[in-house]
Amino acid sequence: MTAAHAGRSAHRAPEPLRRAASLVGNLLSRGDGIVGLAILLVFGLLALFPDVFVGPLEDITTVTGMRLHAPGLGHLLGTDELGRDILNLTVHGARISMAIGLMATVITILLGAVIGVIAGFVGGTTDALLMRLCDFFLVLPTVVLALILAPVILDVVGADAELFGIRATLLVIVVVIGLTSWATTARVIRSQVLSVKERMFVDRARVIGAGPGWIMVRHILPNVVNLIVAQAVLTFAGAVFTETTLSFIGLGDSSAPSWGQVLSSAQEAGAAGLGASWYIIPPATCVVLVVLAFTLVGNALDDVLNPKSAGRR
Amino acid sequence: MNVAYLVRKLAQALVTIAAIVILLFVLFRAMPGSPDRVSKNPNMTPAMQAAERARWGLDKPLVPDQLVAFIGSTVTGDLGTSIKFRGQPVTEVVGAAVGPTILLVGLGEAIAIIVGLALGALSGWRRGGLVDRLGNGASLVFYSMPYFVIGMPLIMVFASGLGWFPTSGMTTPGASADPVGQVLDVAGHLVLPLTAVTLGLIGAYSILMRSAIIETRAEDYITTARAKGLTDARILRHHAFPNALLPMVTFIAINLGYVIAGAITLEVVFSWPGLGTLTVAALNARDYPLLQGIFLLVSVSVVMFNLLADFVYGALDPRVRS
Amino acid sequence: MSARARWRPGRVVAALAFAASALVMALPSAAAADPVVLRVGTTQDLDASNPFNTVLVSGFEAFQLTYSLLVEFDKDAHPAPGFADSWERAADRVTFHIRTGMQWSDGEPADSADACFSWGLALAAIEDASYVGVGYLDPNVKDAGVTRIECPDASTVVAYTTDQSDRILQVYVPILPEHIYGKDDYTAIAEEKFDAPLVGTGPYTLAEWKTGQYARFVRNPQYWGPQGYEDEIVLRFYSNPDAMVQALKSGEIDYARDVNADQFEQLRADPRFTGVVGKANGFTQLAFNTYGSGTGETIEGGGPSTLALLDPAFRDALGYAIDKKVLLYRVLGGYGDAGTTIVPPVLSDWHVEPTTPRTFDIALAGQKLDAAGYPLDGSGKRLDKQGKVISLRLVTTSTSADYAKAAAFVKSWYGQLGIGVSVAVMDSSALGTLLLPSAGAKYDLELWDWMGNPDPNSLLQVLRCDAIENTSDSQYCNDAYDSLYDLQLTQTGEERHDTLAQMQNLIYDEAPYDILYYDASLHAYRTNRFAGWQNMPASSTPLFSYGILQYTLLTNAADAPIPPVAPATDDATQPAVPDLPDAGGAVSGRPVALLAMVAAVVLGAGVLLARRPRPAGADDDG
């Protein structure tokens, strides 16, 4: 990610349609890209229409199953310690985990892109200050920050508040992931902006009298949008991963069972010791698959869109 | 290496640490009822509460008095008293947990670096070969697995299933008096969590190393070496590997900063008495002074290792300029 | 770099194999001369070795092992000789006779000066209207009505009391060595570290404490009572119950405290273990915010959201909408008892069942609400007498997952009556603050629990008027209840029983609390190393109940006359299973099969991903 991207010949921004088509084409020409996209397609569908596949989310008051029952005809993936159907939980977990991931990614990318573009384009003292700010956010330990921020956020918004159907307890996770991961994105985008800025067409635009805002939106942004997309996909992977970790250690919301939350319940129920592997394997597999898929697609995008950049974390 | 560069990096690190201390001050004061909550007790009369507040300096204005007092005590290493472990200073509680975490995660990092770099180098060198197919695939999968997902099956199979290793903890209390026995006791407890940490960390190193080797392989001097008739293995060992290692050094230094942040979920599933387990215990007890201490320790450690990375980078790369 | 970087795979493998074999060999290393160690697992970390600074059961267990109480507990949790071996009650005083010739574990004499010093700390704090440490022990002295303590000679302690109750025999104040801590007043003692090893008069003294790992206790040869079989006791702390149960199964520990219902059933089905259902001396309650009842006061911008909560008829009607059997089964897995009155059944001397019990009947609850003046509006929402839609805010805490489960049921059932419920789960200190009227007391329902002392007083006083702004979570105030409370303080025996029965019925009928269930604590232990396990008292568990007598009664399982087999006495404690799906989970497990599955997934994905090398790109060497 430290590659300077210098020396790439200047080119006009291609028309969006052709670009999207060639992007998908390039992506599909790569094995890992196909695998990743296929996995994401499946989980995307599950997340969008969980009710279609498994009916409404079961909770303790609506369960019909037996406690910790092994997979069978009635419950294909078995049940948890409350009698909830694991398949039902896992499919609904896709929605919750990915909703949190999406919101965290949006925050991360918005902050990261805006700050990265401004820092790279404006330069000078602004750049130096913004990069110090990045340094600061880069060192914040995600999990511990989440633990400290949780009560503050809950106090500000109220423990029973909701935003877009996401409960306040989950908002904590979204905010913390956003706060701790935008700085990486900002740095990557800034270095790209620096190289783009040097290119001729910017000078040309400046000569004909365009303002900085105009240049940023019309000339810089289109040239870093590739990078932003690739970053967004990789951020999504990180967000799902972090959400799982935070939920597992008890920051989640038991009434909104994300995969991490289900795994946390499994741990609390002692599923491993009880031999109830059906309780652990489905959500764990889903987390791994989704994180893997986003990583694959992100890396593939990165390679396709930015052929010179090395693989990143 | 340029002195001005070093001084500038050092100053930046100090500013970051100062900002962290101020952030902690703000967060800690913004918490509902804190730190008043710490001294809140239903049996206390208002007069006693006032006395208690005065004792902790809470009757003075936030800025500058309380802030100055906070910075002063933080700099002198006084991080307050733990709520969960009553009467014990935060520094002591945190200090006791640092060792086990460094043992587990530090060792895990060391093994993961060695194995990960070797695996990445081999994968990248023989791209598409057997090592690459299995190694790179497994690296990606383990890289996508949270620590506890790796750890839980290990416990089920090798500890409670086969009984080869203890299920949790770091020591058997009073198991052995002689040092050798104690070391072996800890080692036995270490095997499973260490395996999980290592597996979880290998991915990042091998994936990065793989792309570094692939880039290096295309360089001119490798072609030259090959033209000179050197064996493939020799080129990898003497030319490609050392060169690909250079960009890894900064990455490793930065990563080591996170050793102290530990592998929280892993420590929890193994009941490993390190900072991760302590963090979760502090969370469950809402022990904010303790959380504050852990936060400070972890972020300062990251800053320090970042600084180290900058120094190493400065030493290795002569092009670094102001 | 070249020489050092040279890797010889053969050598590495050999080294690894050697290391692994050394590790495996190191594990079973119990020599014949090793001390006998009782290893007890708990998920509750020890918080402090200073008795005045602990609020946790594990902390109470630790200090009771090390320090004797003036009066201890026998196996039925009744008063038994401790630091004092006898006592007499007079109208205004109790005279304790201290054991003669007793010594501290360091060999110093232990006498009445130690007792006067230790109780004196609590009394001095009470006199200053203050408290010692975290303030958990001194209320015992206050509650017993002790006003003054005297030590006329080395073997006599005289405590003066305001009433004739026997609560003075249940005072949880450890007798500390005056020759070590005598310089401390009640504030200084809270600052003491109590670093191990400690000097005590108990059967085992704290020898080593590794925070978050274990606390080790060694035999006290000076102990005044009969010596126990085990030489050492280790309390091991686990960060999760699963780790603890796995350790119990693998033989790393002998006793596990607080396992969950499913783990319990699995352990009990295994002949190597015995499971115990310990009835807790406490309950989980749904409290109604009744602020203003009896006083007419209101809180600006706070308090209950509807006046309906102040109406006993409203609360009574809602009582018919709670199915306690379902709660018991679904939340507690069937272990515990359905809740009724405010004194738990485990206090069998005092508990009574309500004279006019409520049953679960949603339709009836609706009719009662209609009759009490709370009709449904056109859209099916329940209205209060001011014509406002009733929508209740339930607050609870995250310390146990059970609360959120129970809250989900309350929400569902009240919802069927047209009453909306929003649930907020917060941490316990935030909840504790929220409940205070000075902080707004902005909630309608609260779901939390109380745990009591051997005497029911502590559970009864949370509903007193003067508990408001203190321990009250219902803001309930009723002068009739308060006078009954004061009356029972002066009574004993049958008289007190009748008063307590009146109080229990009054609270049941007025319903500031709906007691949801009486919790149970599920423990399990191995039977192959130690015998002589018994529950103390019978309704409770062997360890972590009242007193530490059990630790000295264990015997070597090899010497036991009857080989340890699965006890046939469990039927009485089988969970109550209502007309619901299967109680016991069909749990089966083959860890190796699981590993194979995981390995297959990992390998499969790996092969799949790596099957195709990447196409030649800009950075490819082709």
PDB file of C-alpha atoms in Angstrom, chain C residues 110-307:
ATOM      1  CA  ALA C 110      -6.060 -15.834  69.900  1.00  0.00           C
ATOM      2  CA  ASP C 111      -8.400 -14.347  72.477  1.00  0.00           C
ATOM      3  CA  SER C 112     -11.219 -11.896  73.145  1.00  0.00           C
ATOM      4  CA  ALA C 113      -9.065  -8.886  72.198  1.00  0.00           C
ATOM      5  CA  ASP C 114      -9.163 -10.092  68.586  1.00  0.00           C
ATOM      6  CA  ALA C 115     -12.957 -10.331  68.666  1.00  0.00           C
ATOM      7  CA  CYS C 116     -13.387  -6.922  70.301  1.00  0.00           C
ATOM      8  CA  PHE C 117     -11.034  -5.414  67.744  1.00  0.00           C
ATOM      9  CA  SER C 118     -12.835  -6.953  64.754  1.00  0.00           C
ATOM     10  CA  TRP C 119     -16.409  -6.179  65.839  1.00  0.00           C
ATOM     11  CA  GLY C 120     -15.148  -2.824  67.098  1.00  0.00           C
ATOM     12  CA  LEU C 121     -14.256  -1.828  63.526  1.00  0.00           C
ATOM     13  CA  ALA C 122     -17.866  -2.320  62.460  1.00  0.00           C
ATOM     14  CA  LEU C 123     -19.248  -0.600  65.549  1.00  0.00           C
ATOM     15  CA  ALA C 124     -17.017   2.431  65.120  1.00  0.00           C
ATOM     16  CA  ALA C 125     -18.168   2.788  61.526  1.00  0.00           C
ATOM     17  CA  ILE C 126     -21.820   2.455  62.525  1.00  0.00           C
ATOM     18  CA  GLU C 127     -21.342   5.120  65.180  1.00  0.00           C
ATOM     19  CA  ASP C 128     -19.996   7.506  62.532  1.00  0.00           C
ATOM     20  CA  ALA C 129     -22.911   6.577  60.218  1.00  0.00           C
ATOM     21  CA  SER C 130     -20.223   5.267  57.906  1.00  0.00           C
ATOM     22  CA  TYR C 131     -19.128   1.830  56.722  1.00  0.00           C
ATOM     23  CA  VAL C 132     -16.036  -0.360  56.521  1.00  0.00           C
ATOM     24  CA  GLY C 133     -14.488  -1.055  53.108  1.00  0.00           C
ATOM     25  CA  VAL C 134     -17.288  -1.751  50.662  1.00  0.00           C
ATOM     26  CA  GLY C 135     -19.800  -1.841  53.498  1.00  0.00           C
ATOM     27  CA  TYR C 136     -21.000  -5.421  53.153  1.00  0.00           C
ATOM     28  CA  LEU C 137     -20.099  -6.763  56.602  1.00  0.00           C
ATOM     29  CA  ASP C 138     -20.874  -4.032  59.126  1.00  0.00           C
ATOM     30  CA  PRO C 139     -24.642  -3.966  58.362  1.00  0.00           C
ATOM     31  CA  ASN C 140     -24.677  -7.465  59.918  1.00  0.00           C
ATOM     32  CA  VAL C 141     -23.694  -5.931  63.232  1.00  0.00           C
ATOM     33  CA  LYS C 142     -26.130  -3.063  62.818  1.00  0.00           C
ATOM     34  CA  ASP C 143     -28.973  -5.378  61.827  1.00  0.00           C
ATOM     35  CA  ALA C 144     -28.339  -7.515  64.896  1.00  0.00           C
ATOM     36  CA  GLY C 145     -28.982  -4.437  67.031  1.00  0.00           C
ATOM     37  CA  VAL C 146     -25.520  -4.444  68.603  1.00  0.00           C
ATOM     38  CA  THR C 147     -24.740  -1.140  70.315  1.00  0.00           C
ATOM     39  CA  ARG C 148     -21.594  -1.835  72.300  1.00  0.00           C
ATOM     40  CA  ILE C 149     -19.034  -4.571  72.840  1.00  0.00           C
ATOM     41  CA  GLU C 150     -16.835  -5.257  75.877  1.00  0.00           C
ATOM     42  CA  CYS C 151     -13.997  -7.625  76.648  1.00  0.00           C
ATOM     43  CA  PRO C 152     -13.791  -7.908  80.438  1.00  0.00           C
ATOM     44  CA  ASP C 153     -11.162 -10.672  80.206  1.00  0.00           C
ATOM     45  CA  ALA C 154      -9.267 -12.733  77.647  1.00  0.00           C
ATOM     46  CA  SER C 155     -12.001 -15.329  77.289  1.00  0.00           C
ATOM     47  CA  THR C 156     -15.164 -13.218  77.501  1.00  0.00           C
ATOM     48  CA  VAL C 157     -16.892 -10.954  74.992  1.00  0.00           C
ATOM     49  CA  VAL C 158     -20.081  -9.123  75.940  1.00  0.00           C
ATOM     50  CA  ALA C 159     -22.225  -7.613  73.184  1.00  0.00           C
ATOM     51  CA  TYR C 160     -25.077  -5.281  74.136  1.00  0.00           C
ATOM     52  CA  THR C 161     -28.110  -5.338  71.892  1.00  0.00           C
ATOM     53  CA  THR C 162     -31.292  -3.320  71.404  1.00  0.00           C
ATOM     54  CA  ASP C 163     -33.484  -6.366  70.840  1.00  0.00           C
ATOM     55  CA  GLN C 164     -33.573 -10.051  71.669  1.00  0.00           C
ATOM     56  CA  SER C 165     -33.318 -11.453  68.169  1.00  0.00           C
ATOM     57  CA  ASP C 166     -30.760 -14.150  67.390  1.00  0.00           C
ATOM     58  CA  ARG C 167     -29.437 -12.297  64.357  1.00  0.00           C
ATOM     59  CA  ILE C 168     -26.363 -11.631  66.470  1.00  0.00           C
ATOM     60  CA  LEU C 169     -25.500 -15.293  65.942  1.00  0.00           C
ATOM     61  CA  GLN C 170     -25.408 -14.826  62.152  1.00  0.00           C
ATOM     62  CA  VAL C 171     -22.992 -11.937  61.967  1.00  0.00           C
ATOM     63  CA  TYR C 172     -20.608 -12.314  59.051  1.00  0.00           C
ATOM     64  CA  VAL C 173     -17.676 -10.448  60.564  1.00  0.00           C
ATOM     65  CA  PRO C 174     -14.409 -12.407  60.487  1.00  0.00           C
ATOM     66  CA  ILE C 175     -12.263 -12.263  63.601  1.00  0.00           C
ATOM     67  CA  LEU C 176      -8.977 -10.751  62.459  1.00  0.00           C
ATOM     68  CA  PRO C 177      -5.639 -11.021  64.284  1.00  0.00           C
ATOM     69  CA  GLU C 178      -5.342  -7.934  66.459  1.00  0.00           C
ATOM     70  CA  HIS C 179      -1.597  -8.433  66.769  1.00  0.00           C
ATOM     71  CA  ILE C 180      -1.306  -7.738  63.024  1.00  0.00           C
ATOM     72  CA  TYR C 181      -4.045  -5.235  62.213  1.00  0.00           C
ATOM     73  CA  GLY C 182      -4.662  -3.729  65.692  1.00  0.00           C
ATOM     74  CA  LYS C 183      -3.169  -0.394  64.659  1.00  0.00           C
ATOM     75  CA  ASP C 184      -5.876   0.112  62.030  1.00  0.00           C
ATOM     76  CA  ASP C 185      -9.104   2.020  62.490  1.00  0.00           C
ATOM     77  CA  TYR C 186     -12.086   1.259  60.287  1.00  0.00           C
ATOM     78  CA  THR C 187     -10.860   3.363  57.390  1.00  0.00           C
ATOM     79  CA  ALA C 188      -7.278   2.111  57.563  1.00  0.00           C
ATOM     80  CA  ILE C 189      -8.336  -1.560  57.572  1.00  0.00           C
ATOM     81  CA  ALA C 190      -9.966  -1.066  54.149  1.00  0.00           C
ATOM     82  CA  GLU C 191      -6.615   0.073  52.771  1.00  0.00           C
ATOM     83  CA  GLU C 192      -4.803  -3.051  54.045  1.00  0.00           C
ATOM     84  CA  LYS C 193      -3.604  -5.363  51.290  1.00  0.00           C
ATOM     85  CA  PHE C 194      -4.097  -8.704  53.049  1.00  0.00           C
ATOM     86  CA  ASP C 195      -1.305 -10.131  50.935  1.00  0.00           C
ATOM     87  CA  ALA C 196      -0.928 -13.888  51.162  1.00  0.00           C
ATOM     88  CA  PRO C 197       0.133 -15.739  53.235  1.00  0.00           C
ATOM     89  CA  LEU C 198      -2.483 -14.717  55.768  1.00  0.00           C
ATOM     90  CA  VAL C 199      -2.571 -15.488  59.475  1.00  0.00           C
ATOM     91  CA  GLY C 200      -5.907 -16.935  60.576  1.00  0.00           C
ATOM     92  CA  THR C 201      -7.708 -19.265  62.941  1.00  0.00           C
ATOM     93  CA  GLY C 202      -9.713 -21.060  60.238  1.00  0.00           C
ATOM     94  CA  PRO C 203      -9.046 -24.599  58.966  1.00  0.00           C
ATOM     95  CA  TYR C 204      -7.131 -23.463  55.891  1.00  0.00           C
ATOM     96  CA  THR C 205      -5.344 -20.154  55.394  1.00  0.00           C
ATOM     97  CA  LEU C 206      -4.745 -18.270  52.166  1.00  0.00           C
ATOM     98  CA  ALA C 207      -1.199 -19.074  51.089  1.00  0.00           C
ATOM     99  CA  GLU C 208      -1.079 -17.804  47.532  1.00  0.00           C
ATOM    100  CA  TRP C 209      -3.347 -15.783  45.279  1.00  0.00           C
ATOM    101  CA  LYS C 210      -2.716 -15.351  41.588  1.00  0.00           C
ATOM    102  CA  THR C 211      -5.241 -12.839  40.305  1.00  0.00           C
ATOM    103  CA  GLY C 212      -7.452 -14.369  37.653  1.00  0.00           C
ATOM    104  CA  GLN C 213      -5.857 -17.811  38.077  1.00  0.00           C
ATOM    105  CA  TYR C 214      -6.236 -19.376  41.477  1.00  0.00           C
ATOM    106  CA  ALA C 215      -6.158 -18.936  45.241  1.00  0.00           C
ATOM    107  CA  ARG C 216      -4.380 -21.631  47.243  1.00  0.00           C
ATOM    108  CA  PHE C 217      -5.132 -22.387  50.895  1.00  0.00           C
ATOM    109  CA  VAL C 218      -2.965 -24.563  53.123  1.00  0.00           C
ATOM    110  CA  ARG C 219      -3.860 -26.536  56.204  1.00  0.00           C
ATOM    111  CA  ASN C 220      -3.723 -24.545  59.431  1.00  0.00           C
ATOM    112  CA  PRO C 221      -2.245 -26.909  62.024  1.00  0.00           C
ATOM    113  CA  GLN C 222      -3.465 -24.583  64.783  1.00  0.00           C
ATOM    114  CA  TYR C 223      -7.108 -24.819  63.707  1.00  0.00           C
ATOM    115  CA  TRP C 224      -9.373 -25.177  66.754  1.00  0.00           C
ATOM    116  CA  GLY C 225     -11.683 -27.763  65.145  1.00  0.00           C
ATOM    117  CA  PRO C 226     -11.056 -31.243  63.735  1.00  0.00           C
ATOM    118  CA  GLN C 227      -8.551 -31.218  60.887  1.00  0.00           C
ATOM    119  CA  GLY C 228      -9.808 -31.933  57.375  1.00  0.00           C
ATOM    120  CA  TYR C 229      -8.590 -34.709  55.097  1.00  0.00           C
ATOM    121  CA  GLU C 230      -7.184 -32.549  52.305  1.00  0.00           C
ATOM    122  CA  ASP C 231      -3.879 -30.747  52.846  1.00  0.00           C
ATOM    123  CA  GLU C 232      -4.600 -27.912  50.489  1.00  0.00           C
ATOM    124  CA  ILE C 233      -7.556 -26.255  48.805  1.00  0.00           C
ATOM    125  CA  VAL C 234      -7.248 -24.545  45.469  1.00  0.00           C
ATOM    126  CA  LEU C 235      -9.945 -22.243  44.146  1.00  0.00           C
ATOM    127  CA  ARG C 236      -9.470 -22.039  40.372  1.00  0.00           C
ATOM    128  CA  PHE C 237     -11.007 -19.185  38.425  1.00  0.00           C
ATOM    129  CA  TYR C 238     -12.314 -19.724  34.914  1.00  0.00           C
ATOM    130  CA  SER C 239     -13.183 -17.043  32.413  1.00  0.00           C
ATOM    131  CA  ASN C 240     -16.104 -19.082  31.092  1.00  0.00           C
ATOM    132  CA  PRO C 241     -18.266 -21.947  32.388  1.00  0.00           C
ATOM    133  CA  ASP C 242     -17.401 -24.178  29.458  1.00  0.00           C
ATOM    134  CA  ALA C 243     -13.703 -24.108  30.355  1.00  0.00           C
ATOM    135  CA  MET C 244     -14.637 -25.024  33.923  1.00  0.00           C
ATOM    136  CA  VAL C 245     -16.822 -27.955  32.924  1.00  0.00           C
ATOM    137  CA  GLN C 246     -14.154 -29.261  30.546  1.00  0.00           C
ATOM    138  CA  ALA C 247     -11.660 -29.074  33.416  1.00  0.00           C
ATOM    139  CA  LEU C 248     -14.040 -31.003  35.664  1.00  0.00           C
ATOM    140  CA  LYS C 249     -14.412 -33.690  33.033  1.00  0.00           C
ATOM    141  CA  SER C 250     -10.701 -33.971  32.388  1.00  0.00           C
ATOM    142  CA  GLY C 251     -10.017 -34.297  36.121  1.00  0.00           C
ATOM    143  CA  GLU C 252      -8.248 -30.955  36.561  1.00  0.00           C
ATOM    144  CA  ILE C 253     -10.759 -29.955  39.226  1.00  0.00           C
ATOM    145  CA  ASP C 254     -12.958 -31.854  41.669  1.00  0.00           C
ATOM    146  CA  TYR C 255     -15.841 -29.436  42.044  1.00  0.00           C
ATOM    147  CA  ALA C 256     -17.525 -26.983  39.694  1.00  0.00           C
ATOM    148  CA  ARG C 257     -19.698 -24.164  40.922  1.00  0.00           C
ATOM    149  CA  ASP C 258     -22.529 -22.749  38.803  1.00  0.00           C
ATOM    150  CA  VAL C 259     -22.823 -24.747  35.621  1.00  0.00           C
ATOM    151  CA  ASN C 260     -25.771 -24.208  33.300  1.00  0.00           C
ATOM    152  CA  ALA C 261     -28.801 -26.498  33.000  1.00  0.00           C
ATOM    153  CA  ASP C 262     -27.571 -28.378  29.943  1.00  0.00           C
ATOM    154  CA  GLN C 263     -24.093 -28.898  31.323  1.00  0.00           C
ATOM    155  CA  PHE C 264     -25.662 -30.008  34.566  1.00  0.00           C
ATOM    156  CA  GLU C 265     -27.805 -32.640  32.904  1.00  0.00           C
ATOM    157  CA  GLN C 266     -24.852 -33.984  30.984  1.00  0.00           C
ATOM    158  CA  LEU C 267     -22.690 -34.176  34.116  1.00  0.00           C
ATOM    159  CA  ARG C 268     -25.425 -35.778  36.148  1.00  0.00           C
ATOM    160  CA  ALA C 269     -25.933 -38.462  33.546  1.00  0.00           C
ATOM    161  CA  ASP C 270     -22.261 -39.378  33.942  1.00  0.00           C
ATOM    162  CA  PRO C 271     -21.578 -41.773  36.860  1.00  0.00           C
ATOM    163  CA  ARG C 272     -18.296 -40.036  37.619  1.00  0.00           C
ATOM    164  CA  PHE C 273     -20.102 -36.919  38.795  1.00  0.00           C
ATOM    165  CA  THR C 274     -22.800 -35.895  41.215  1.00  0.00           C
ATOM    166  CA  GLY C 275     -24.973 -32.898  40.500  1.00  0.00           C
ATOM    167  CA  VAL C 276     -26.568 -30.735  43.166  1.00  0.00           C
ATOM    168  CA  VAL C 277     -29.417 -28.302  42.758  1.00  0.00           C
ATOM    169  CA  GLY C 278     -28.869 -25.662  45.422  1.00  0.00           C
ATOM    170  CA  LYS C 279     -31.881 -23.542  46.185  1.00  0.00           C
ATOM    171  CA  ALA C 280     -30.843 -19.932  46.345  1.00  0.00           C
ATOM    172  CA  ASN C 281     -31.785 -17.745  49.246  1.00  0.00           C
ATOM    173  CA  GLY C 282     -33.202 -15.091  46.976  1.00  0.00           C
ATOM    174  CA  PHE C 283     -35.430 -14.411  44.001  1.00  0.00           C
ATOM    175  CA  THR C 284     -35.694 -12.699  40.648  1.00  0.00           C
ATOM    176  CA  GLN C 285     -38.389 -10.073  40.657  1.00  0.00           C
ATOM    177  CA  LEU C 286     -40.289  -7.890  38.247  1.00  0.00           C
ATOM    178  CA  ALA C 287     -40.548  -4.635  40.170  1.00  0.00           C
ATOM    179  CA  PHE C 288     -43.112  -1.966  39.330  1.00  0.00           C
ATOM    180  CA  ASN C 289     -42.090   1.647  39.721  1.00  0.00           C
ATOM    181  CA  THR C 290     -44.750   2.809  42.184  1.00  0.00           C
ATOM    182  CA  TYR C 291     -43.144   6.128  43.015  1.00  0.00           C
ATOM    183  CA  GLY C 292     -45.667   8.358  44.747  1.00  0.00           C
ATOM    184  CA  SER C 293     -47.845   5.592  46.145  1.00  0.00           C
ATOM    185  CA  GLY C 294     -48.462   6.390  49.759  1.00  0.00           C
ATOM    186  CA  THR C 295     -46.761   9.780  49.481  1.00  0.00           C
ATOM    187  CA  GLY C 296     -48.303  11.360  46.385  1.00  0.00           C
ATOM    188  CA  GLU C 297     -44.927  12.741  45.395  1.00  0.00           C
ATOM    189  CA  THR C 298     -43.835  13.036  41.784  1.00  0.00           C
ATOM    190  CA  ILE C 299     -40.482  13.432  40.092  1.00  0.00           C
ATOM    191  CA  GLU C 300     -40.087  16.279  37.641  1.00  0.00           C
ATOM    192  CA  GLY C 301     -39.349  14.664  34.268  1.00  0.00           C
ATOM    193  CA  GLY C 302     -38.957  11.209  35.807  1.00  0.00           C
ATOM    194  CA  GLY C 303     -40.749   8.483  37.715  1.00  0.00           C
ATOM    195  CA  PRO C 304     -43.248   6.021  36.240  1.00  0.00           C
ATOM    196  CA  SER C 305     -44.727   6.844  32.833  1.00  0.00           C
ATOM    197  CA  THR C 306     -48.301   6.120  33.915  1.00  0.00           C
ATOM    198  CA  LEU C 307     -50.244   6.412  37.152  1.00  0.00           C
TER     199      LEU C 307
END
